[in-house]
Amino acid sequence: MIKKWFLGLSLGTSLIVLSACGGADESIENENTQPETEQQAPSGGENAAQPEMPEPDLEGVPEVVAEVNGEEVSKEEFETAYTGQFQQAAMQAQMSGQEIDQDQLKNQLAESMVGQKLLVQEAENQELTASNEEVDETLEQLAQQNGLESKDEFLTALSEQGMAEDEVMSQVETQVKVDQLIAEAAGDTKPSNEELKAAYEQVKAQQEQMGSEEELPAFDELKPELEEQVKMQKENEATQTLVAELREKGDVTINL
């Protein structure tokens, strides 16, 4: 599981927005609706039929899925990423009872991978560098997110799944550089109190719309989470703008 997560999000949360329809606004919604969904899942009763887990449809994927300024997105790397994305989508579909539009999912992933290539290329063009301290800090964060005690445990877990340390370090260095690129594009992302209150009201409205009887925590109690969400929203918006600018200037072809 760790390896799939790492490969899928190797460039951090800044890339999630490129493949998500709703962007950061959904992040707040999902954070607050997911527990409700998990509580509702068993309410269908033990006799409710569990839908069969679908399989990823990889038929017809071209050898070169996309070309980005002369750099290719290969069939192999696309299929690896798609399998991971599909598994997540299939689990969500099982809970919601909705069907997966695999053509849409493939196109979203292709767009996401194109955006990823553009960001990495721009980071290299700007000759950004990743210090040892920044790499270590990112590894520690990844370890914590995977429920591990240290970066050494994280590297060991990946090694056991066949991912060489050099490969991991290379991806983490790339992540650090892209994070620097996005931070520069986003500028000051510290939210104002008005923005936080607006985000809180949005969460409250979503909860009321869902008909949830669970009492929403007070504003001050949710403030740290709201700060993180608003900051992420600003970074996502900056990422979308930057990718659009790079794509406009670049030479991009998607072959799906």
PDB file of C-alpha atoms in Angstrom:
ATOM      1  CA  MET A   1       0.000   0.000   0.000  1.00  0.00           C
ATOM      2  CA  ILE A   2       2.790   2.436   0.815  1.00  0.00           C
ATOM      3  CA  LYS A   3       4.435   2.051  -2.558  1.00  0.00           C
ATOM      4  CA  LYS A   4       1.206   2.659  -4.459  1.00  0.00           C
ATOM      5  CA  TRP A   5       0.472   5.734  -2.343  1.00  0.00           C
ATOM      6  CA  PHE A   6       3.965   7.079  -2.843  1.00  0.00           C
ATOM      7  CA  LEU A   7       3.979   6.534  -6.596  1.00  0.00           C
ATOM      8  CA  GLY A   8       0.555   8.072  -6.947  1.00  0.00           C
ATOM      9  CA  LEU A   9       1.296  11.180  -4.894  1.00  0.00           C
ATOM     10  CA  SER A  10       5.051  11.422  -5.260  1.00  0.00           C
ATOM     11  CA  LEU A  11       4.830  15.138  -5.961  1.00  0.00           C
ATOM     12  CA  GLY A  12       2.659  15.964  -2.994  1.00  0.00           C
ATOM     13  CA  THR A  13      -0.783  17.432  -2.488  1.00  0.00           C
ATOM     14  CA  SER A  14      -0.167  20.151  -5.043  1.00  0.00           C
ATOM     15  CA  LEU A  15      -0.873  17.632  -7.800  1.00  0.00           C
ATOM     16  CA  ILE A  16      -4.055  16.183  -6.407  1.00  0.00           C
ATOM     17  CA  VAL A  17      -5.985  19.180  -7.652  1.00  0.00           C
ATOM     18  CA  LEU A  18      -4.970  18.464 -11.232  1.00  0.00           C
ATOM     19  CA  SER A  19      -6.917  15.210 -11.257  1.00  0.00           C
ATOM     20  CA  ALA A  20      -9.779  16.175  -8.969  1.00  0.00           C
ATOM     21  CA  CYS A  21     -12.910  17.737 -10.427  1.00  0.00           C
ATOM     22  CA  GLY A  22     -13.711  19.881  -7.424  1.00  0.00           C
ATOM     23  CA  GLY A  23     -10.235  20.903  -6.296  1.00  0.00           C
ATOM     24  CA  ALA A  24      -9.638  22.144  -2.792  1.00  0.00           C
ATOM     25  CA  ASP A  25     -13.274  22.958  -2.092  1.00  0.00           C
ATOM     26  CA  GLU A  26     -13.923  19.229  -2.083  1.00  0.00           C
ATOM     27  CA  SER A  27     -11.109  18.714   0.386  1.00  0.00           C
ATOM     28  CA  ILE A  28     -13.030  20.471   3.148  1.00  0.00           C
ATOM     29  CA  GLU A  29     -16.239  18.740   2.118  1.00  0.00           C
ATOM     30  CA  ASN A  30     -14.637  15.316   2.021  1.00  0.00           C
ATOM     31  CA  GLU A  31     -12.937  15.820   5.375  1.00  0.00           C
ATOM     32  CA  ASN A  32     -16.276  16.509   6.981  1.00  0.00           C
ATOM     33  CA  THR A  33     -18.465  14.114   5.005  1.00  0.00           C
ATOM     34  CA  GLN A  34     -16.221  11.077   4.998  1.00  0.00           C
ATOM     35  CA  PRO A  35     -16.901  10.065   8.616  1.00  0.00           C
ATOM     36  CA  GLU A  36     -20.635  10.364   7.903  1.00  0.00           C
ATOM     37  CA  THR A  37     -20.241   8.136   4.854  1.00  0.00           C
ATOM     38  CA  GLU A  38     -18.355   5.555   6.838  1.00  0.00           C
ATOM     39  CA  GLN A  39     -21.080   5.536   9.464  1.00  0.00           C
ATOM     40  CA  GLN A  40     -23.789   5.170   6.849  1.00  0.00           C
ATOM     41  CA  ALA A  41     -22.136   2.326   4.985  1.00  0.00           C
ATOM     42  CA  PRO A  42     -23.258  -0.451   7.360  1.00  0.00           C
ATOM     43  CA  SER A  43     -26.801   0.964   7.574  1.00  0.00           C
ATOM     44  CA  GLY A  44     -27.755  -0.822   4.355  1.00  0.00           C
ATOM     45  CA  GLY A  45     -28.084  -3.970   6.443  1.00  0.00           C
ATOM     46  CA  GLU A  46     -26.150  -7.187   6.298  1.00  0.00           C
ATOM     47  CA  ASN A  47     -28.537  -8.503   3.654  1.00  0.00           C
ATOM     48  CA  ALA A  48     -27.711  -5.693   1.245  1.00  0.00           C
ATOM     49  CA  ALA A  49     -25.885  -6.972  -1.834  1.00  0.00           C
ATOM     50  CA  GLN A  50     -22.306  -5.757  -2.051  1.00  0.00           C
ATOM     51  CA  PRO A  51     -21.522  -4.603  -5.602  1.00  0.00           C
ATOM     52  CA  GLU A  52     -18.767  -6.534  -7.316  1.00  0.00           C
ATOM     53  CA  MET A  53     -15.400  -4.762  -7.479  1.00  0.00           C
ATOM     54  CA  PRO A  54     -14.805  -3.696 -11.116  1.00  0.00           C
ATOM     55  CA  GLU A  55     -11.550  -4.210 -12.990  1.00  0.00           C
ATOM     56  CA  PRO A  56      -9.466  -1.470 -14.630  1.00  0.00           C
ATOM     57  CA  ASP A  57      -9.931  -1.323 -18.401  1.00  0.00           C
ATOM     58  CA  LEU A  58      -6.478  -0.852 -19.932  1.00  0.00           C
ATOM     59  CA  GLU A  59      -7.390  -1.951 -23.447  1.00  0.00           C
ATOM     60  CA  GLY A  60      -6.345   0.458 -26.155  1.00  0.00           C
ATOM     61  CA  VAL A  61      -3.892   2.502 -24.087  1.00  0.00           C
ATOM     62  CA  PRO A  62      -1.284   3.752 -26.598  1.00  0.00           C
ATOM     63  CA  GLU A  63       2.436   3.154 -26.177  1.00  0.00           C
ATOM     64  CA  VAL A  64       2.905   6.906 -25.757  1.00  0.00           C
ATOM     65  CA  VAL A  65       0.001   8.339 -23.775  1.00  0.00           C
ATOM     66  CA  ALA A  66       1.196  11.940 -23.968  1.00  0.00           C
ATOM     67  CA  GLU A  67       4.107  14.090 -25.088  1.00  0.00           C
ATOM     68  CA  VAL A  68       5.114  17.120 -23.035  1.00  0.00           C
ATOM     69  CA  ASN A  69       7.752  19.364 -24.602  1.00  0.00           C
ATOM     70  CA  GLY A  70       9.392  16.298 -26.140  1.00  0.00           C
ATOM     71  CA  GLU A  71       9.159  14.178 -22.978  1.00  0.00           C
ATOM     72  CA  GLU A  72       6.905  11.134 -23.149  1.00  0.00           C
ATOM     73  CA  VAL A  73       4.340   9.746 -20.729  1.00  0.00           C
ATOM     74  CA  SER A  74       4.729   6.046 -21.444  1.00  0.00           C
ATOM     75  CA  LYS A  75       2.052   3.381 -21.450  1.00  0.00           C
ATOM     76  CA  GLU A  76       3.813   1.619 -18.565  1.00  0.00           C
ATOM     77  CA  GLU A  77       3.889   4.616 -16.218  1.00  0.00           C
ATOM     78  CA  PHE A  78       0.322   5.555 -17.153  1.00  0.00           C
ATOM     79  CA  GLU A  79      -0.988   2.044 -16.457  1.00  0.00           C
ATOM     80  CA  THR A  80       0.831   1.913 -13.110  1.00  0.00           C
ATOM     81  CA  ALA A  81      -0.684   5.225 -12.040  1.00  0.00           C
ATOM     82  CA  TYR A  82      -4.115   4.355 -13.458  1.00  0.00           C
ATOM     83  CA  THR A  83      -4.289   1.075 -11.552  1.00  0.00           C
ATOM     84  CA  GLY A  84      -3.716   2.927  -8.279  1.00  0.00           C
ATOM     85  CA  GLN A  85      -6.206   5.679  -9.139  1.00  0.00           C
ATOM     86  CA  PHE A  86      -8.773   3.111 -10.251  1.00  0.00           C
ATOM     87  CA  GLN A  87      -8.533   1.146  -7.006  1.00  0.00           C
ATOM     88  CA  GLN A  88      -9.297   4.300  -5.018  1.00  0.00           C
ATOM     89  CA  ALA A  89     -12.178   5.213  -7.343  1.00  0.00           C
ATOM     90  CA  ALA A  90     -13.560   1.661  -7.163  1.00  0.00           C
ATOM     91  CA  MET A  91     -13.627   1.718  -3.363  1.00  0.00           C
ATOM     92  CA  GLN A  92     -15.444   5.058  -3.390  1.00  0.00           C
ATOM     93  CA  ALA A  93     -17.863   3.742  -6.013  1.00  0.00           C
ATOM     94  CA  GLN A  94     -18.623   0.708  -3.874  1.00  0.00           C
ATOM     95  CA  MET A  95     -19.593   2.918  -0.947  1.00  0.00           C
ATOM     96  CA  SER A  96     -21.672   5.316  -3.027  1.00  0.00           C
ATOM     97  CA  GLY A  97     -23.177   2.755  -5.387  1.00  0.00           C
ATOM     98  CA  GLN A  98     -22.151   4.811  -8.417  1.00  0.00           C
ATOM     99  CA  GLU A  99     -20.484   3.450 -11.531  1.00  0.00           C
ATOM    100  CA  ILE A 100     -16.996   4.508 -12.604  1.00  0.00           C
ATOM    101  CA  ASP A 101     -16.602   6.378 -15.875  1.00  0.00           C
ATOM    102  CA  GLN A 102     -13.246   4.898 -16.849  1.00  0.00           C
ATOM    103  CA  ASP A 103     -12.851   7.100 -19.935  1.00  0.00           C
ATOM    104  CA  GLN A 104     -13.255  10.180 -17.766  1.00  0.00           C
ATOM    105  CA  LEU A 105     -10.873   8.767 -15.158  1.00  0.00           C
ATOM    106  CA  LYS A 106      -8.235   8.057 -17.823  1.00  0.00           C
ATOM    107  CA  ASN A 107      -8.519  11.548 -19.261  1.00  0.00           C
ATOM    108  CA  GLN A 108      -8.264  13.121 -15.803  1.00  0.00           C
ATOM    109  CA  LEU A 109      -5.179  11.069 -15.041  1.00  0.00           C
ATOM    110  CA  ALA A 110      -3.560  11.943 -18.375  1.00  0.00           C
ATOM    111  CA  GLU A 111      -4.166  15.644 -17.677  1.00  0.00           C
ATOM    112  CA  SER A 112      -2.729  15.189 -14.180  1.00  0.00           C
ATOM    113  CA  MET A 113       0.399  13.490 -15.494  1.00  0.00           C
ATOM    114  CA  VAL A 114       0.859  16.199 -18.113  1.00  0.00           C
ATOM    115  CA  GLY A 115       0.606  18.804 -15.366  1.00  0.00           C
ATOM    116  CA  GLN A 116       3.129  16.851 -13.320  1.00  0.00           C
ATOM    117  CA  LYS A 117       5.606  16.789 -16.205  1.00  0.00           C
ATOM    118  CA  LEU A 118       5.161  20.517 -16.796  1.00  0.00           C
ATOM    119  CA  LEU A 119       5.833  21.349 -13.141  1.00  0.00           C
ATOM    120  CA  VAL A 120       8.908  19.121 -12.968  1.00  0.00           C
ATOM    121  CA  GLN A 121      10.265  20.597 -16.196  1.00  0.00           C
ATOM    122  CA  GLU A 122       9.737  24.140 -14.915  1.00  0.00           C
ATOM    123  CA  ALA A 123      11.458  23.322 -11.622  1.00  0.00           C
ATOM    124  CA  GLU A 124      14.424  22.011 -13.608  1.00  0.00           C
ATOM    125  CA  ASN A 125      14.407  25.030 -15.927  1.00  0.00           C
ATOM    126  CA  GLN A 126      14.600  27.305 -12.889  1.00  0.00           C
ATOM    127  CA  GLU A 127      17.452  25.163 -11.530  1.00  0.00           C
ATOM    128  CA  LEU A 128      15.783  24.787  -8.135  1.00  0.00           C
ATOM    129  CA  THR A 129      17.648  22.690  -5.587  1.00  0.00           C
ATOM    130  CA  ALA A 130      16.619  20.489  -2.674  1.00  0.00           C
ATOM    131  CA  SER A 131      18.755  20.644   0.469  1.00  0.00           C
ATOM    132  CA  ASN A 132      19.432  17.575   2.587  1.00  0.00           C
ATOM    133  CA  GLU A 133      17.393  19.149   5.389  1.00  0.00           C
ATOM    134  CA  GLU A 134      14.377  19.646   3.113  1.00  0.00           C
ATOM    135  CA  VAL A 135      14.610  16.086   1.817  1.00  0.00           C
ATOM    136  CA  ASP A 136      14.858  14.685   5.337  1.00  0.00           C
ATOM    137  CA  GLU A 137      11.897  16.780   6.484  1.00  0.00           C
ATOM    138  CA  THR A 138       9.773  15.543   3.580  1.00  0.00           C
ATOM    139  CA  LEU A 139      10.736  11.933   4.275  1.00  0.00           C
ATOM    140  CA  GLU A 140       9.726  12.355   7.918  1.00  0.00           C
ATOM    141  CA  GLN A 141       6.366  13.776   6.833  1.00  0.00           C
ATOM    142  CA  LEU A 142       5.802  10.855   4.464  1.00  0.00           C
ATOM    143  CA  ALA A 143       6.694   8.432   7.231  1.00  0.00           C
ATOM    144  CA  GLN A 144       4.162  10.007   9.601  1.00  0.00           C
ATOM    145  CA  GLN A 145       1.458  10.020   6.939  1.00  0.00           C
ATOM    146  CA  ASN A 146       2.015   6.288   6.493  1.00  0.00           C
ATOM    147  CA  GLY A 147       1.889   5.622  10.236  1.00  0.00           C
ATOM    148  CA  LEU A 148       5.616   4.955  10.577  1.00  0.00           C
ATOM    149  CA  GLU A 149       7.969   6.209  13.260  1.00  0.00           C
ATOM    150  CA  SER A 150      10.829   7.509  11.119  1.00  0.00           C
ATOM    151  CA  LYS A 151      12.172   8.048   7.633  1.00  0.00           C
ATOM    152  CA  ASP A 152      14.339   4.947   8.068  1.00  0.00           C
ATOM    153  CA  GLU A 153      11.239   2.828   8.657  1.00  0.00           C
ATOM    154  CA  PHE A 154       9.632   4.454   5.626  1.00  0.00           C
ATOM    155  CA  LEU A 155      12.624   3.706   3.391  1.00  0.00           C
ATOM    156  CA  THR A 156      12.776   0.130   4.711  1.00  0.00           C
ATOM    157  CA  ALA A 157       9.079  -0.404   3.982  1.00  0.00           C
ATOM    158  CA  LEU A 158       9.510   0.835   0.422  1.00  0.00           C
ATOM    159  CA  SER A 159      12.623  -1.287  -0.024  1.00  0.00           C
ATOM    160  CA  GLU A 160      10.678  -4.373   1.033  1.00  0.00           C
ATOM    161  CA  GLN A 161       8.197  -3.569  -1.722  1.00  0.00           C
ATOM    162  CA  GLY A 162      10.953  -3.371  -4.318  1.00  0.00           C
ATOM    163  CA  MET A 163      11.547   0.376  -4.443  1.00  0.00           C
ATOM    164  CA  ALA A 164      15.240   1.244  -4.322  1.00  0.00           C
ATOM    165  CA  GLU A 165      16.380   3.994  -1.964  1.00  0.00           C
ATOM    166  CA  ASP A 166      17.959   5.934  -4.840  1.00  0.00           C
ATOM    167  CA  GLU A 167      14.605   5.984  -6.618  1.00  0.00           C
ATOM    168  CA  VAL A 168      12.831   7.184  -3.481  1.00  0.00           C
ATOM    169  CA  MET A 169      15.382   9.924  -2.835  1.00  0.00           C
ATOM    170  CA  SER A 170      15.147  11.099  -6.441  1.00  0.00           C
ATOM    171  CA  GLN A 171      11.360  11.390  -6.223  1.00  0.00           C
ATOM    172  CA  VAL A 172      11.511  13.166  -2.877  1.00  0.00           C
ATOM    173  CA  GLU A 173      14.048  15.668  -4.228  1.00  0.00           C
ATOM    174  CA  THR A 174      11.703  16.312  -7.145  1.00  0.00           C
ATOM    175  CA  GLN A 175       8.812  16.787  -4.755  1.00  0.00           C
ATOM    176  CA  VAL A 176      10.778  19.345  -2.750  1.00  0.00           C
ATOM    177  CA  LYS A 177      11.659  21.309  -5.896  1.00  0.00           C
ATOM    178  CA  VAL A 178       8.065  21.346  -7.146  1.00  0.00           C
ATOM    179  CA  ASP A 179       6.867  22.398  -3.696  1.00  0.00           C
ATOM    180  CA  GLN A 180       9.297  25.334  -3.890  1.00  0.00           C
ATOM    181  CA  LEU A 181       7.972  26.222  -7.338  1.00  0.00           C
ATOM    182  CA  ILE A 182       4.365  26.219  -6.149  1.00  0.00           C
ATOM    183  CA  ALA A 183       5.178  28.112  -2.951  1.00  0.00           C
ATOM    184  CA  GLU A 184       6.779  30.849  -5.045  1.00  0.00           C
ATOM    185  CA  ALA A 185       3.770  30.959  -7.381  1.00  0.00           C
ATOM    186  CA  ALA A 186       1.283  31.019  -4.485  1.00  0.00           C
ATOM    187  CA  GLY A 187       3.038  33.736  -2.493  1.00  0.00           C
ATOM    188  CA  ASP A 188       1.625  34.481   0.962  1.00  0.00           C
ATOM    189  CA  THR A 189      -1.023  31.841   1.636  1.00  0.00           C
ATOM    190  CA  LYS A 190      -1.727  32.711   5.270  1.00  0.00           C
ATOM    191  CA  PRO A 191      -5.513  32.979   5.519  1.00  0.00           C
ATOM    192  CA  SER A 192      -7.256  35.983   7.019  1.00  0.00           C
ATOM    193  CA  ASN A 193      -9.769  35.599   9.814  1.00  0.00           C
ATOM    194  CA  GLU A 194     -12.536  36.490   7.330  1.00  0.00           C
ATOM    195  CA  GLU A 195     -11.449  33.666   5.021  1.00  0.00           C
ATOM    196  CA  LEU A 196     -11.423  31.217   7.919  1.00  0.00           C
ATOM    197  CA  LYS A 197     -14.896  32.252   9.025  1.00  0.00           C
ATOM    198  CA  ALA A 198     -16.166  31.888   5.459  1.00  0.00           C
ATOM    199  CA  ALA A 199     -14.676  28.382   5.292  1.00  0.00           C
ATOM    200  CA  TYR A 200     -16.326  27.533   8.617  1.00  0.00           C
ATOM    201  CA  GLU A 201     -19.714  28.710   7.354  1.00  0.00           C
ATOM    202  CA  GLN A 202     -19.220  26.597   4.244  1.00  0.00           C
ATOM    203  CA  VAL A 203     -18.592  23.498   6.363  1.00  0.00           C
ATOM    204  CA  LYS A 204     -21.649  24.309   8.473  1.00  0.00           C
ATOM    205  CA  ALA A 205     -23.823  24.712   5.360  1.00  0.00           C
ATOM    206  CA  GLN A 206     -22.580  21.409   3.951  1.00  0.00           C
ATOM    207  CA  GLN A 207     -23.341  19.626   7.198  1.00  0.00           C
ATOM    208  CA  GLU A 208     -26.855  21.085   7.301  1.00  0.00           C
ATOM    209  CA  GLN A 209     -27.406  20.122   3.667  1.00  0.00           C
ATOM    210  CA  MET A 210     -26.485  16.549   4.510  1.00  0.00           C
ATOM    211  CA  GLY A 211     -28.963  16.549   7.360  1.00  0.00           C
ATOM    212  CA  SER A 212     -26.279  15.553   9.840  1.00  0.00           C
ATOM    213  CA  GLU A 213     -27.341  15.633  13.476  1.00  0.00           C
ATOM    214  CA  GLU A 214     -23.743  15.703  14.675  1.00  0.00           C
ATOM    215  CA  GLU A 215     -22.875  19.021  16.279  1.00  0.00           C
ATOM    216  CA  LEU A 216     -20.178  20.961  14.461  1.00  0.00           C
ATOM    217  CA  PRO A 217     -17.193  21.861  16.693  1.00  0.00           C
ATOM    218  CA  ALA A 218     -16.753  25.520  17.555  1.00  0.00           C
ATOM    219  CA  PHE A 219     -14.874  27.807  15.167  1.00  0.00           C
ATOM    220  CA  ASP A 220     -11.822  28.084  17.437  1.00  0.00           C
ATOM    221  CA  GLU A 221     -11.628  24.316  17.731  1.00  0.00           C
ATOM    222  CA  LEU A 222     -11.688  23.819  13.953  1.00  0.00           C
ATOM    223  CA  LYS A 223      -9.441  26.786  13.222  1.00  0.00           C
ATOM    224  CA  PRO A 224      -6.172  24.830  12.722  1.00  0.00           C
ATOM    225  CA  GLU A 225      -7.845  22.495  10.207  1.00  0.00           C
ATOM    226  CA  LEU A 226      -9.527  25.396   8.442  1.00  0.00           C
ATOM    227  CA  GLU A 227      -6.186  27.220   8.169  1.00  0.00           C
ATOM    228  CA  GLU A 228      -4.637  24.172   6.518  1.00  0.00           C
ATOM    229  CA  GLN A 229      -7.557  23.764   4.125  1.00  0.00           C
ATOM    230  CA  VAL A 230      -7.637  27.421   3.056  1.00  0.00           C
ATOM    231  CA  LYS A 231      -3.870  27.399   2.593  1.00  0.00           C
ATOM    232  CA  MET A 232      -4.145  24.263   0.466  1.00  0.00           C
ATOM    233  CA  GLN A 233      -6.913  25.864  -1.591  1.00  0.00           C
ATOM    234  CA  LYS A 234      -4.692  28.853  -2.367  1.00  0.00           C
ATOM    235  CA  GLU A 235      -1.804  26.575  -3.313  1.00  0.00           C
ATOM    236  CA  ASN A 236      -4.100  24.507  -5.532  1.00  0.00           C
ATOM    237  CA  GLU A 237      -5.395  27.604  -7.293  1.00  0.00           C
ATOM    238  CA  ALA A 238      -1.813  28.775  -7.860  1.00  0.00           C
ATOM    239  CA  THR A 239      -0.918  25.329  -9.189  1.00  0.00           C
ATOM    240  CA  GLN A 240      -3.804  25.323 -11.644  1.00  0.00           C
ATOM    241  CA  THR A 241      -2.857  28.774 -12.892  1.00  0.00           C
ATOM    242  CA  LEU A 242       0.812  27.858 -13.246  1.00  0.00           C
ATOM    243  CA  VAL A 243       0.080  24.615 -15.099  1.00  0.00           C
ATOM    244  CA  ALA A 244      -2.291  26.444 -17.462  1.00  0.00           C
ATOM    245  CA  GLU A 245       0.414  29.015 -18.230  1.00  0.00           C
ATOM    246  CA  LEU A 246       3.074  26.356 -18.789  1.00  0.00           C
ATOM    247  CA  ARG A 247       0.760  24.355 -21.026  1.00  0.00           C
ATOM    248  CA  GLU A 248      -0.127  27.441 -23.063  1.00  0.00           C
ATOM    249  CA  LYS A 249       3.572  28.123 -23.688  1.00  0.00           C
ATOM    250  CA  GLY A 250       4.529  24.468 -24.129  1.00  0.00           C
ATOM    251  CA  ASP A 251       3.997  21.729 -26.685  1.00  0.00           C
ATOM    252  CA  VAL A 252       1.566  19.160 -25.277  1.00  0.00           C
ATOM    253  CA  THR A 253      -0.145  16.263 -27.043  1.00  0.00           C
ATOM    254  CA  ILE A 254      -2.414  13.667 -25.368  1.00  0.00           C
ATOM    255  CA  ASN A 255      -2.981  10.514 -27.419  1.00  0.00           C
ATOM    256  CA  LEU A 256      -5.874   8.883 -25.529  1.00  0.00           C
TER     257      LEU A 256
END
